[in-house]
Every structure is written in structure tokens, then in C-alpha cells.
mmCIF file of C-alpha atoms in Angstrom:
data_model
loop_
_atom_site.group_PDB
_atom_site.id
_atom_site.type_symbol
_atom_site.label_atom_id
_atom_site.label_comp_id
_atom_site.label_asym_id
_atom_site.label_seq_id
_atom_site.Cartn_x
_atom_site.Cartn_y
_atom_site.Cartn_z
ATOM 1 C CA MET U 120 -42.952 183.102 135.012
ATOM 2 C CA SER U 121 -39.691 182.516 135.488
ATOM 3 C CA ASP U 122 -39.190 183.213 139.471
ATOM 4 C CA ARG U 123 -41.820 180.844 140.575
ATOM 5 C CA PRO U 124 -41.432 177.000 141.679
ATOM 6 C CA SER U 125 -40.452 174.668 139.517
ATOM 7 C CA ALA U 126 -42.504 171.662 138.625
ATOM 8 C CA SER U 127 -42.240 168.732 141.503
ATOM 9 C CA TYR U 128 -39.732 165.499 140.335
ATOM 10 C CA ARG U 129 -39.163 162.493 142.399
ATOM 11 C CA GLY U 130 -35.374 162.798 142.576
ATOM 12 C CA PRO U 131 -32.566 165.406 142.021
ATOM 13 C CA SER U 132 -32.783 166.920 138.305
ATOM 14 C CA ARG U 133 -30.655 167.897 135.734
ATOM 15 C CA ARG U 134 -31.493 171.548 137.754
ATOM 16 C CA THR U 135 -30.828 170.563 140.957
ATOM 17 C CA VAL U 136 -27.342 168.560 140.138
ATOM 18 C CA ALA U 137 -26.569 172.312 137.981
ATOM 19 C CA LYS U 138 -27.625 173.267 141.499
ATOM 20 C CA ALA U 139 -24.704 171.306 142.979
ATOM 21 C CA ALA U 140 -22.470 171.720 140.711
ATOM 22 C CA ALA U 141 -22.721 175.309 140.850
ATOM 23 C CA LEU U 142 -22.739 176.345 144.379
ATOM 24 C CA GLY U 143 -19.545 173.572 144.439
ATOM 25 C CA ALA U 144 -20.695 171.770 147.514
ATOM 26 C CA ALA U 145 -21.014 168.097 148.186
ATOM 27 C CA GLY U 146 -23.802 168.881 150.789
ATOM 28 C CA VAL U 147 -26.063 170.701 148.568
ATOM 29 C CA LEU U 148 -26.472 168.001 146.514
ATOM 30 C CA ALA U 149 -27.359 165.910 149.128
ATOM 31 C CA GLY U 150 -29.116 168.163 150.432
ATOM 32 C CA ALA U 151 -31.723 168.230 147.648
ATOM 33 C CA ARG U 152 -31.916 164.386 147.556
ATOM 34 C CA ARG U 153 -33.696 164.567 151.084
ATOM 35 C CA ALA U 154 -35.700 167.228 149.947
ATOM 36 C CA SER U 155 -36.815 165.661 146.983
ATOM 37 C CA ALA U 156 -38.764 162.357 149.044
ATOM 38 C CA ALA U 157 -41.304 165.232 150.264
ATOM 39 C CA VAL U 158 -41.052 166.527 146.262
ATOM 40 C CA ILE U 159 -38.989 170.096 147.330
ATOM 41 C CA THR U 160 -38.986 172.074 144.309
ATOM 42 C CA VAL U 161 -35.860 173.968 143.841
ATOM 43 C CA THR U 162 -35.332 177.281 141.149
ATOM 44 C CA ARG U 163 -32.746 179.171 140.760
ATOM 45 C CA LEU U 164 -33.075 182.834 140.536
ATOM 46 C CA GLY U 165 -29.532 183.816 140.465
ATOM 47 C CA PRO U 166 -26.062 183.269 142.238
ATOM 48 C CA ARG U 167 -27.574 183.075 145.932
ATOM 49 C CA THR U 168 -31.340 183.217 145.206
ATOM 50 C CA PHE U 169 -33.487 180.023 144.998
ATOM 51 C CA ASP U 170 -36.756 179.964 144.604
ATOM 52 C CA LEU U 171 -38.463 177.135 146.978
ATOM 53 C CA GLY U 172 -41.766 175.037 146.961
ATOM 54 C CA ILE U 173 -42.108 173.135 150.087
ATOM 55 C CA PRO U 174 -45.158 170.447 150.171
ATOM 56 C CA SER U 175 -46.962 171.824 153.817
ATOM 57 C CA ALA U 176 -49.724 169.668 155.491
ATOM 58 C CA ALA U 177 -50.559 172.222 157.751
ATOM 59 C CA LEU U 178 -50.800 173.996 154.350
ATOM 60 C CA GLY U 179 -52.876 171.977 152.550
ATOM 61 C CA ARG U 180 -50.757 172.578 149.715
ATOM 62 C CA THR U 181 -47.183 173.261 147.783
ATOM 63 C CA ALA U 182 -46.563 176.360 148.932
ATOM 64 C CA PRO U 183 -43.361 179.159 148.193
ATOM 65 C CA VAL U 184 -39.754 180.314 150.132
ATOM 66 C CA ARG U 185 -37.625 182.662 148.676
ATOM 67 C CA ILE U 186 -34.375 181.867 150.048
ATOM 68 C CA ILE U 187 -30.920 183.539 149.816
ATOM 69 C CA LEU U 188 -27.534 181.855 150.549
ATOM 70 C CA PRO U 189 -24.212 183.513 151.947
ATOM 71 C CA THR U 190 -21.456 184.211 149.915
ATOM 72 C CA ALA U 191 -19.171 181.969 151.667
ATOM 73 C CA TYR U 192 -21.903 179.377 151.259
ATOM 74 C CA THR U 193 -19.956 177.153 148.857
ATOM 75 C CA ALA U 194 -15.965 178.051 150.392
ATOM 76 C CA ARG U 195 -17.328 176.851 153.769
ATOM 77 C CA PRO U 196 -18.986 173.977 153.134
ATOM 78 C CA ASP U 197 -18.745 172.008 156.409
ATOM 79 C CA SER U 198 -19.998 175.205 157.973
ATOM 80 C CA VAL U 199 -24.120 176.137 159.252
ATOM 81 C CA TRP U 200 -25.505 179.065 158.980
ATOM 82 C CA PRO U 201 -27.958 181.076 161.110
ATOM 83 C CA VAL U 202 -31.151 182.358 159.271
ATOM 84 C CA LEU U 203 -32.757 185.894 159.276
ATOM 85 C CA HIS U 204 -36.792 184.813 158.250
ATOM 86 C CA LEU U 205 -37.857 188.315 156.545
ATOM 87 C CA LEU U 206 -42.478 188.361 156.191
ATOM 88 C CA HIS U 207 -44.409 189.917 154.111
ATOM 89 C CA GLY U 208 -47.332 192.568 154.734
ATOM 90 C CA ALA U 209 -50.990 192.016 153.640
ATOM 91 C CA HIS U 210 -52.184 191.537 149.201
ATOM 92 C CA ASP U 211 -48.633 191.367 148.347
ATOM 93 C CA ASP U 212 -46.417 187.749 148.717
ATOM 94 C CA TYR U 213 -42.672 185.964 149.011
ATOM 95 C CA THR U 214 -41.389 187.853 146.893
ATOM 96 C CA SER U 215 -41.652 191.545 147.789
ATOM 97 C CA TRP U 216 -39.095 191.801 149.548
ATOM 98 C CA THR U 217 -36.490 190.695 147.019
ATOM 99 C CA ARG U 218 -38.519 193.394 145.069
ATOM 100 C CA GLU U 219 -38.782 196.151 147.162
ATOM 101 C CA THR U 220 -35.508 196.200 148.805
ATOM 102 C CA ASP U 221 -31.439 196.168 148.467
ATOM 103 C CA ILE U 222 -32.158 192.521 150.550
ATOM 104 C CA GLU U 223 -29.998 190.037 148.086
ATOM 105 C CA ALA U 224 -26.630 193.073 148.224
ATOM 106 C CA PHE U 225 -27.325 194.300 151.866
ATOM 107 C CA THR U 226 -26.291 190.406 152.684
ATOM 108 C CA ALA U 227 -23.701 189.942 150.369
ATOM 109 C CA ASN U 228 -20.610 189.040 152.619
ATOM 110 C CA ARG U 229 -22.728 188.567 155.783
ATOM 111 C CA ASP U 230 -22.948 185.023 157.672
ATOM 112 C CA LEU U 231 -26.783 184.076 157.670
ATOM 113 C CA ILE U 232 -29.407 182.604 154.968
ATOM 114 C CA VAL U 233 -32.160 185.011 154.319
ATOM 115 C CA ALA U 234 -36.120 182.930 154.753
ATOM 116 C CA MET U 235 -39.046 184.749 152.827
ATOM 117 C CA PRO U 236 -41.498 182.439 153.035
ATOM 118 C CA ASP U 237 -44.958 182.258 151.818
ATOM 119 C CA GLY U 238 -47.373 184.512 154.397
ATOM 120 C CA GLY U 239 -50.762 184.071 152.436
ATOM 121 C CA PRO U 240 -52.799 187.072 150.475
ATOM 122 C CA THR U 241 -53.740 188.742 153.677
ATOM 123 C CA GLY U 242 -50.472 188.008 155.001
ATOM 124 C CA ILE U 243 -50.953 187.330 158.594
ATOM 125 C CA PRO U 244 -49.213 184.364 158.892
ATOM 126 C CA THR U 245 -51.233 182.063 161.859
ATOM 127 C CA ARG U 246 -53.087 179.658 162.451
ATOM 128 C CA TRP U 247 -56.656 180.264 161.066
ATOM 129 C CA GLN U 248 -59.112 178.676 163.123
ATOM 130 C CA THR U 249 -60.681 177.591 159.641
ATOM 131 C CA GLY U 250 -58.426 177.676 157.370
ATOM 132 C CA PRO U 251 -54.515 177.015 156.842
ATOM 133 C CA ASP U 252 -52.631 176.856 159.496
ATOM 134 C CA TYR U 253 -49.329 179.392 158.567
ATOM 135 C CA GLU U 254 -47.342 179.327 162.022
ATOM 136 C CA THR U 255 -46.894 175.666 161.757
ATOM 137 C CA PHE U 256 -45.689 176.160 157.682
ATOM 138 C CA GLN U 257 -43.145 178.941 158.853
ATOM 139 C CA LEU U 258 -42.345 178.010 162.260
ATOM 140 C CA GLN U 259 -41.827 173.935 161.511
ATOM 141 C CA GLU U 260 -42.208 173.316 157.748
ATOM 142 C CA VAL U 261 -39.127 175.959 156.738
ATOM 143 C CA PRO U 262 -37.006 175.576 158.999
ATOM 144 C CA ALA U 263 -36.733 171.437 158.663
ATOM 145 C CA ALA U 264 -36.551 172.184 155.516
ATOM 146 C CA LEU U 265 -33.539 174.369 155.137
ATOM 147 C CA ARG U 266 -31.374 172.170 158.014
ATOM 148 C CA ALA U 267 -32.322 169.508 156.042
ATOM 149 C CA GLY U 268 -30.970 171.038 153.085
ATOM 150 C CA TYR U 269 -28.971 173.310 153.562
ATOM 151 C CA ARG U 270 -27.456 173.779 156.615
ATOM 152 C CA ALA U 271 -29.160 176.147 158.447
ATOM 153 C CA SER U 272 -28.198 176.157 162.463
ATOM 154 C CA GLY U 273 -30.793 176.572 164.451
ATOM 155 C CA VAL U 274 -30.066 180.141 165.629
ATOM 156 C CA GLN U 275 -33.069 181.977 164.376
ATOM 157 C CA ALA U 276 -34.244 185.723 163.965
ATOM 158 C CA VAL U 277 -37.761 186.585 162.597
ATOM 159 C CA ALA U 278 -38.715 190.375 160.632
ATOM 160 C CA GLY U 279 -41.834 192.226 159.165
ATOM 161 C CA VAL U 280 -43.778 194.875 158.035
ATOM 162 C CA SER U 281 -47.604 195.325 158.292
ATOM 163 C CA THR U 282 -49.056 192.168 159.039
ATOM 164 C CA GLY U 283 -45.663 190.526 158.583
ATOM 165 C CA GLY U 284 -44.777 192.934 161.393
ATOM 166 C CA TYR U 285 -47.428 191.129 163.983
ATOM 167 C CA GLY U 286 -46.122 187.682 162.726
ATOM 168 C CA ALA U 287 -42.953 188.348 163.189
ATOM 169 C CA MET U 288 -43.812 189.353 166.986
ATOM 170 C CA ALA U 289 -46.432 186.793 167.298
ATOM 171 C CA HIS U 290 -44.250 184.595 166.407
ATOM 172 C CA ALA U 291 -41.563 185.338 169.227
ATOM 173 C CA ALA U 292 -43.837 185.378 171.681
ATOM 174 C CA ARG U 293 -45.855 182.788 170.728
ATOM 175 C CA HIS U 294 -42.862 180.683 170.944
ATOM 176 C CA PRO U 295 -40.092 182.063 173.435
ATOM 177 C CA GLY U 296 -36.589 180.673 172.502
ATOM 178 C CA THR U 297 -37.668 180.014 168.886
ATOM 179 C CA PHE U 298 -35.750 182.941 167.243
ATOM 180 C CA ALA U 299 -33.036 185.530 169.277
ATOM 181 C CA ALA U 300 -34.186 188.599 167.837
ATOM 182 C CA ALA U 301 -37.713 189.834 166.230
ATOM 183 C CA ALA U 302 -38.724 193.253 164.711
ATOM 184 C CA SER U 303 -41.419 195.008 163.333
ATOM 185 C CA TYR U 304 -42.303 197.520 160.839
ATOM 186 C CA SER U 305 -45.762 199.373 160.978
ATOM 187 C CA GLY U 306 -46.528 195.825 162.739
ATOM 188 C CA ILE U 307 -50.024 195.331 165.030
ATOM 189 C CA PRO U 308 -48.032 193.713 167.319
ATOM 190 C CA ASP U 309 -51.130 194.440 169.172
ATOM 191 C CA THR U 310 -54.605 193.307 167.357
ATOM 192 C CA THR U 311 -57.178 194.295 170.024
ATOM 193 C CA VAL U 312 -56.429 197.317 170.388
ATOM 194 C CA PRO U 313 -59.880 200.070 169.401
ATOM 195 C CA THR U 314 -60.669 200.354 165.601
ATOM 196 C CA MET U 315 -57.323 196.857 164.751
ATOM 197 C CA PRO U 316 -60.218 194.322 165.076
ATOM 198 C CA ALA U 317 -62.011 195.891 162.237
ATOM 199 C CA ILE U 318 -59.005 196.590 160.110
ATOM 200 C CA ILE U 319 -57.526 193.209 160.553
ATOM 201 C CA GLN U 320 -61.426 191.702 159.234
ATOM 202 C CA GLY U 321 -61.389 194.562 156.507
ATOM 203 C CA ILE U 322 -58.109 192.731 154.972
ATOM 204 C CA VAL U 323 -59.477 189.538 155.203
ATOM 205 C CA ALA U 324 -62.523 190.293 152.901
ATOM 206 C CA ARG U 325 -60.394 192.440 150.907
ATOM 207 C CA GLU U 326 -59.066 188.797 149.722
ATOM 208 C CA ILE U 327 -63.101 187.892 149.459
ATOM 209 C CA LEU U 328 -62.611 185.355 152.627
ATOM 210 C CA ASN U 329 -64.592 184.734 155.352
ATOM 211 C CA PRO U 330 -63.260 187.624 158.607
ATOM 212 C CA LEU U 331 -64.669 184.745 160.728
ATOM 213 C CA SER U 332 -62.513 182.240 159.342
ATOM 214 C CA LEU U 333 -59.483 183.671 160.873
ATOM 215 C CA TRP U 334 -59.572 183.817 165.024
ATOM 216 C CA GLY U 335 -63.822 184.002 164.955
ATOM 217 C CA ASP U 336 -65.555 187.515 166.207
ATOM 218 C CA PRO U 337 -64.129 190.006 168.253
ATOM 219 C CA THR U 338 -65.998 189.112 171.597
ATOM 220 C CA ARG U 339 -67.568 185.924 171.325
ATOM 221 C CA ASP U 340 -64.232 184.640 170.591
ATOM 222 C CA SER U 341 -61.654 187.792 172.370
ATOM 223 C CA ALA U 342 -60.597 184.840 174.532
ATOM 224 C CA THR U 343 -58.904 183.339 170.924
ATOM 225 C CA TRP U 344 -57.713 187.096 169.653
ATOM 226 C CA GLN U 345 -55.845 187.624 172.912
ATOM 227 C CA ASP U 346 -54.291 183.491 172.152
ATOM 228 C CA PHE U 347 -52.641 184.867 168.819
ATOM 229 C CA ASN U 348 -52.027 188.609 170.305
ATOM 230 C CA PRO U 349 -48.491 189.974 170.717
ATOM 231 C CA ARG U 350 -49.026 192.329 173.470
ATOM 232 C CA ALA U 351 -51.269 189.425 175.500
ATOM 233 C CA ARG U 352 -48.551 187.894 175.497
ATOM 234 C CA ALA U 353 -45.669 190.463 175.802
ATOM 235 C CA GLU U 354 -43.792 188.986 179.206
ATOM 236 C CA ALA U 355 -42.939 185.936 176.893
ATOM 237 C CA LEU U 356 -40.754 187.956 174.809
ATOM 238 C CA ARG U 357 -38.156 188.654 177.605
ATOM 239 C CA GLY U 358 -35.113 187.727 176.357
ATOM 240 C CA THR U 359 -36.203 188.168 173.154
ATOM 241 C CA ALA U 360 -33.516 191.804 171.018
ATOM 242 C CA LEU U 361 -36.150 193.103 169.720
ATOM 243 C CA TYR U 362 -36.932 196.082 167.569
ATOM 244 C CA VAL U 363 -39.989 197.638 166.822
ATOM 245 C CA SER U 364 -40.845 200.601 164.674
ATOM 246 C CA ALA U 365 -43.841 202.757 163.195
ATOM 247 C CA GLY U 366 -44.680 206.163 161.572
ATOM 248 C CA SER U 367 -47.374 208.782 163.161
ATOM 249 C CA GLY U 368 -48.674 209.001 159.327
ATOM 250 C CA SER U 369 -50.651 211.737 157.766
ATOM 251 C CA LEU U 370 -54.012 211.814 159.467
ATOM 252 C CA SER U 371 -54.465 214.633 161.778
ATOM 253 C CA GLY U 372 -57.566 213.059 163.352
ATOM 254 C CA GLY U 373 -61.645 213.205 163.493
ATOM 255 C CA LEU U 374 -63.563 212.595 160.510
ATOM 256 C CA ASP U 375 -61.147 212.357 158.205
ATOM 257 C CA THR U 376 -59.459 209.553 160.448
ATOM 258 C CA VAL U 377 -63.269 207.612 160.606
ATOM 259 C CA ILE U 378 -63.262 208.212 156.467
ATOM 260 C CA ALA U 379 -59.990 206.902 156.226
ATOM 261 C CA LEU U 380 -60.986 203.376 158.287
ATOM 262 C CA ALA U 381 -63.765 203.330 156.215
ATOM 263 C CA ARG U 382 -62.282 202.672 153.020
ATOM 264 C CA LEU U 383 -59.536 200.685 154.147
ATOM 265 C CA VAL U 384 -62.838 198.513 155.722
ATOM 266 C CA THR U 385 -64.601 197.972 152.705
ATOM 267 C CA GLY U 386 -61.852 198.976 149.969
ATOM 268 C CA GLY U 387 -58.991 197.551 151.700
ATOM 269 C CA VAL U 388 -54.668 199.032 151.485
ATOM 270 C CA ALA U 389 -55.163 200.261 148.242
ATOM 271 C CA ALA U 390 -57.782 202.560 149.195
ATOM 272 C CA VAL U 391 -56.189 204.797 151.709
ATOM 273 C CA LEU U 392 -53.012 206.772 150.608
ATOM 274 C CA PRO U 393 -50.212 204.716 152.879
ATOM 275 C CA GLY U 394 -49.461 208.144 155.216
ATOM 276 C CA ALA U 395 -53.617 207.733 156.136
ATOM 277 C CA LEU U 396 -52.832 203.825 156.558
ATOM 278 C CA GLU U 397 -50.442 204.112 158.439
ATOM 279 C CA SER U 398 -51.588 206.822 160.975
ATOM 280 C CA LEU U 399 -54.782 204.231 160.729
ATOM 281 C CA VAL U 400 -52.377 201.659 162.230
ATOM 282 C CA ALA U 401 -50.184 203.082 164.437
ATOM 283 C CA PRO U 402 -51.785 202.723 167.920
ATOM 284 C CA SER U 403 -51.181 199.013 167.573
ATOM 285 C CA THR U 404 -47.425 199.481 167.938
ATOM 286 C CA ARG U 405 -47.601 202.331 170.276
ATOM 287 C CA SER U 406 -49.736 200.027 173.082
ATOM 288 C CA PHE U 407 -47.187 196.794 172.947
ATOM 289 C CA VAL U 408 -43.746 199.602 172.787
ATOM 290 C CA THR U 409 -46.231 200.909 176.974
ATOM 291 C CA VAL U 410 -46.801 197.822 177.496
ATOM 292 C CA LEU U 411 -43.019 196.274 176.635
ATOM 293 C CA GLY U 412 -42.591 199.045 179.006
ATOM 294 C CA GLN U 413 -44.968 198.696 182.025
ATOM 295 C CA LEU U 414 -43.175 195.067 181.690
ATOM 296 C CA GLY U 415 -39.714 195.939 181.864
ATOM 297 C CA ILE U 416 -39.210 194.537 179.117
ATOM 298 C CA PRO U 417 -36.106 195.976 176.275
ATOM 299 C CA ALA U 418 -37.275 197.223 172.936
ATOM 300 C CA THR U 419 -35.175 199.025 170.720
ATOM 301 C CA GLN U 420 -38.043 201.297 169.590
ATOM 302 C CA HIS U 421 -38.227 204.022 166.593
ATOM 303 C CA LEU U 422 -41.626 205.675 166.387
ATOM 304 C CA TYR U 423 -40.885 208.913 164.181
ATOM 305 C CA GLN U 424 -43.243 211.387 162.963
ATOM 306 C CA GLY U 425 -44.875 211.368 159.371
ATOM 307 C CA GLY U 426 -44.095 208.208 157.446
ATOM 308 C CA GLY U 427 -46.189 206.559 155.656
ATOM 309 C CA HIS U 428 -46.886 202.452 155.638
ATOM 310 C CA GLN U 429 -44.602 201.554 152.551
ATOM 311 C CA TRP U 430 -41.537 200.552 151.354
ATOM 312 C CA SER U 431 -39.634 203.836 151.039
ATOM 313 C CA ASP U 432 -40.164 204.147 155.012
ATOM 314 C CA TRP U 433 -39.622 200.131 155.946
ATOM 315 C CA LYS U 434 -36.219 199.761 154.175
ATOM 316 C CA GLY U 435 -34.351 202.225 156.035
ATOM 317 C CA GLU U 436 -36.466 200.683 159.301
ATOM 318 C CA PHE U 437 -34.438 197.642 158.357
ATOM 319 C CA THR U 438 -31.067 198.844 158.069
ATOM 320 C CA ALA U 439 -31.219 201.087 161.591
ATOM 321 C CA SER U 440 -32.724 197.802 163.013
ATOM 322 C CA TRP U 441 -30.152 195.182 161.634
ATOM 323 C CA PRO U 442 -27.363 195.993 165.085
ATOM 324 C CA VAL U 443 -29.888 194.650 166.567
ATOM 325 C CA LEU U 444 -30.548 191.519 164.377
ATOM 326 C CA ALA U 445 -27.080 191.156 163.682
ATOM 327 C CA GLY U 446 -26.132 190.894 167.098
ATOM 328 C CA ALA U 447 -28.801 188.525 168.341
ATOM 329 C CA LEU U 448 -27.887 186.180 165.784
ATOM 330 C CA GLY U 449 -24.094 186.549 166.716
ATOM 331 C CA LEU U 450 -22.473 188.514 162.992
ATOM 332 C CA PRO U 451 -20.673 191.649 163.064
ATOM 333 C CA VAL U 452 -22.859 194.782 161.868
#
């Protein structure tokens, strides 16, 4: 497909040269030469939007990242830019933010780079116990490529939907100081609240993967589960600007909740209506914000009635979170 990374190259290709000429920035071509040593591929999708294919030692493959450059990128060849990382959810991919939102138009004339990295089929960007290391890919390999080729600064924020919301809070909590801000929309910031391990394992199983390959068994390997649980590391979020939101969904509890949970675990996200799914994952966010409050860690939170586990809700939540993200990135609202 046209929006997938192109074939690898080992020197500045015609596409690379055309890209540099179109952007009018010698620094981009120099960055592309540096990238060529690592065989990074570049596919141009629009005036500011590109797909990168980054060879990843952490994943053992070349993985995609979609980026949106600042409108002023060409006019300010000596500038460096803060980066907003946007993470996708389960059973989706790195194209979701440009497919489902107006992020390209929203960031026009805003001085930042937007990076949308691959998080795998489950959208759980973690260091799997037996499997890929999406944590290293997203926190080290992607930023390194952006610094080398696209004049990214060290100022970063991260936001995500669903399992990507887990990733945003996990990244910020497990690596304090890496991100100036983190936002979770209908995320899973407490992975061990009752029923949540079963839901997470159901997400993994839905992709025909061994649920134990994530963090092991929730009981026998409880220390590992807690190590990767944002709630258990909440103290490390002190000083990070936070935005956390979730709806209550459509379930009233009781038998309908049990049925919805069974459908999720056996049939995956597609088997559960958005309102029911939001009800199932909302306790994770409520538990997380409760702990933040107990620790006295400030967070902008929006726990609203109704809503669903869907982009029509998340688009509004992203807009509502923008003042938090922009302030941390040093940008005007």
C-alpha cells in the first residue's frame, strides 16, 4: 500500500533527494545520509507527513513510525523541535492517529514534531517477557532517529489511547524525566485492578499470541506485573504534567458486566460494544487517579459519565488535554 514504508536503501535515494529538495533544508538530506547507514526507509505521504521504517534491534525487524514535521521546518533550518509521541491502541497500528483524527491539521503552524510509532498488534508497548521490546524501540530507537535526521530536541511528551494510554503512563513512570507530560485516554494505567489481568491476557490471546509471553502469569509473576504497572510506580510521575481521562461506559454492573467480560476475553475487542468495553476498562483509570490523589501528585483528570472506547470520544479528550501537553512542550495553547 502507498502508506507503507518503501524498500530499504543504502544511500540517498531519489526519494530522499526529492524529499530534501521539497523541504528546502540541507539538514534533512544530511540527516537522511546518517539514517542511510542504518538503512532507514522514508516514504513521503504529504507536505509534512512521512513514514519511516526504522531497523530495530529491540524488535528484531524494521518497524514503522509515522511522523508529522512542523509547518516551519523548512523556513527554520537551524531550529530544533519538541516531540509529541502518540501511541495507538490494541488491534490497530501506527496509522490510527492520522486515520481517525485531524492531527495533521491540528498541528499545522504548531512548532513540534509528531511521532506515531508502531506498538505491535496488541498496542502494549512494553518489554515482553518472551518477545519484542517495544519499550526500548519507542523510548530509545525512535527518539535517536528523530534527533539524527529531523532535528528533534530532548523535550518530549507522550499520549495514547487504550493500551497506548497504558504505554504513555508506563513509559513516563518507568523512565522519570524522559517525558515532560503524559496523557492517557481510556487507558489501562493500573494493570492489576480486578479483572484487568484477564482483559490484558484476552487482548494478547486475540492476536494469537501466548498470554504468558507478556509479563508471565499474573499470580506467579506478580512482581513482574507490578514492575510494569504504572499505578505501582506512580510516585515516579511526580513532576510530570499528567492528563488522565475515561468514561463510565454503558454497563450497569452485574450479569451484563460478566457477559461483556466473557465476550472480551474470548472474542476480543471487536466482540464488545464501545460502551461496554469502556465500562470494563474504566476501573483501571479510577484506581490510578485515586492513587495519584493519595500521593498528592497533581493530574488533570476527566472521569465522565457514559462514553465509549472509541475515537469519537478520544478526539475530544486529546483536544481537552492539549493545554497540558502544550505547556509541558513549551508551546502556546
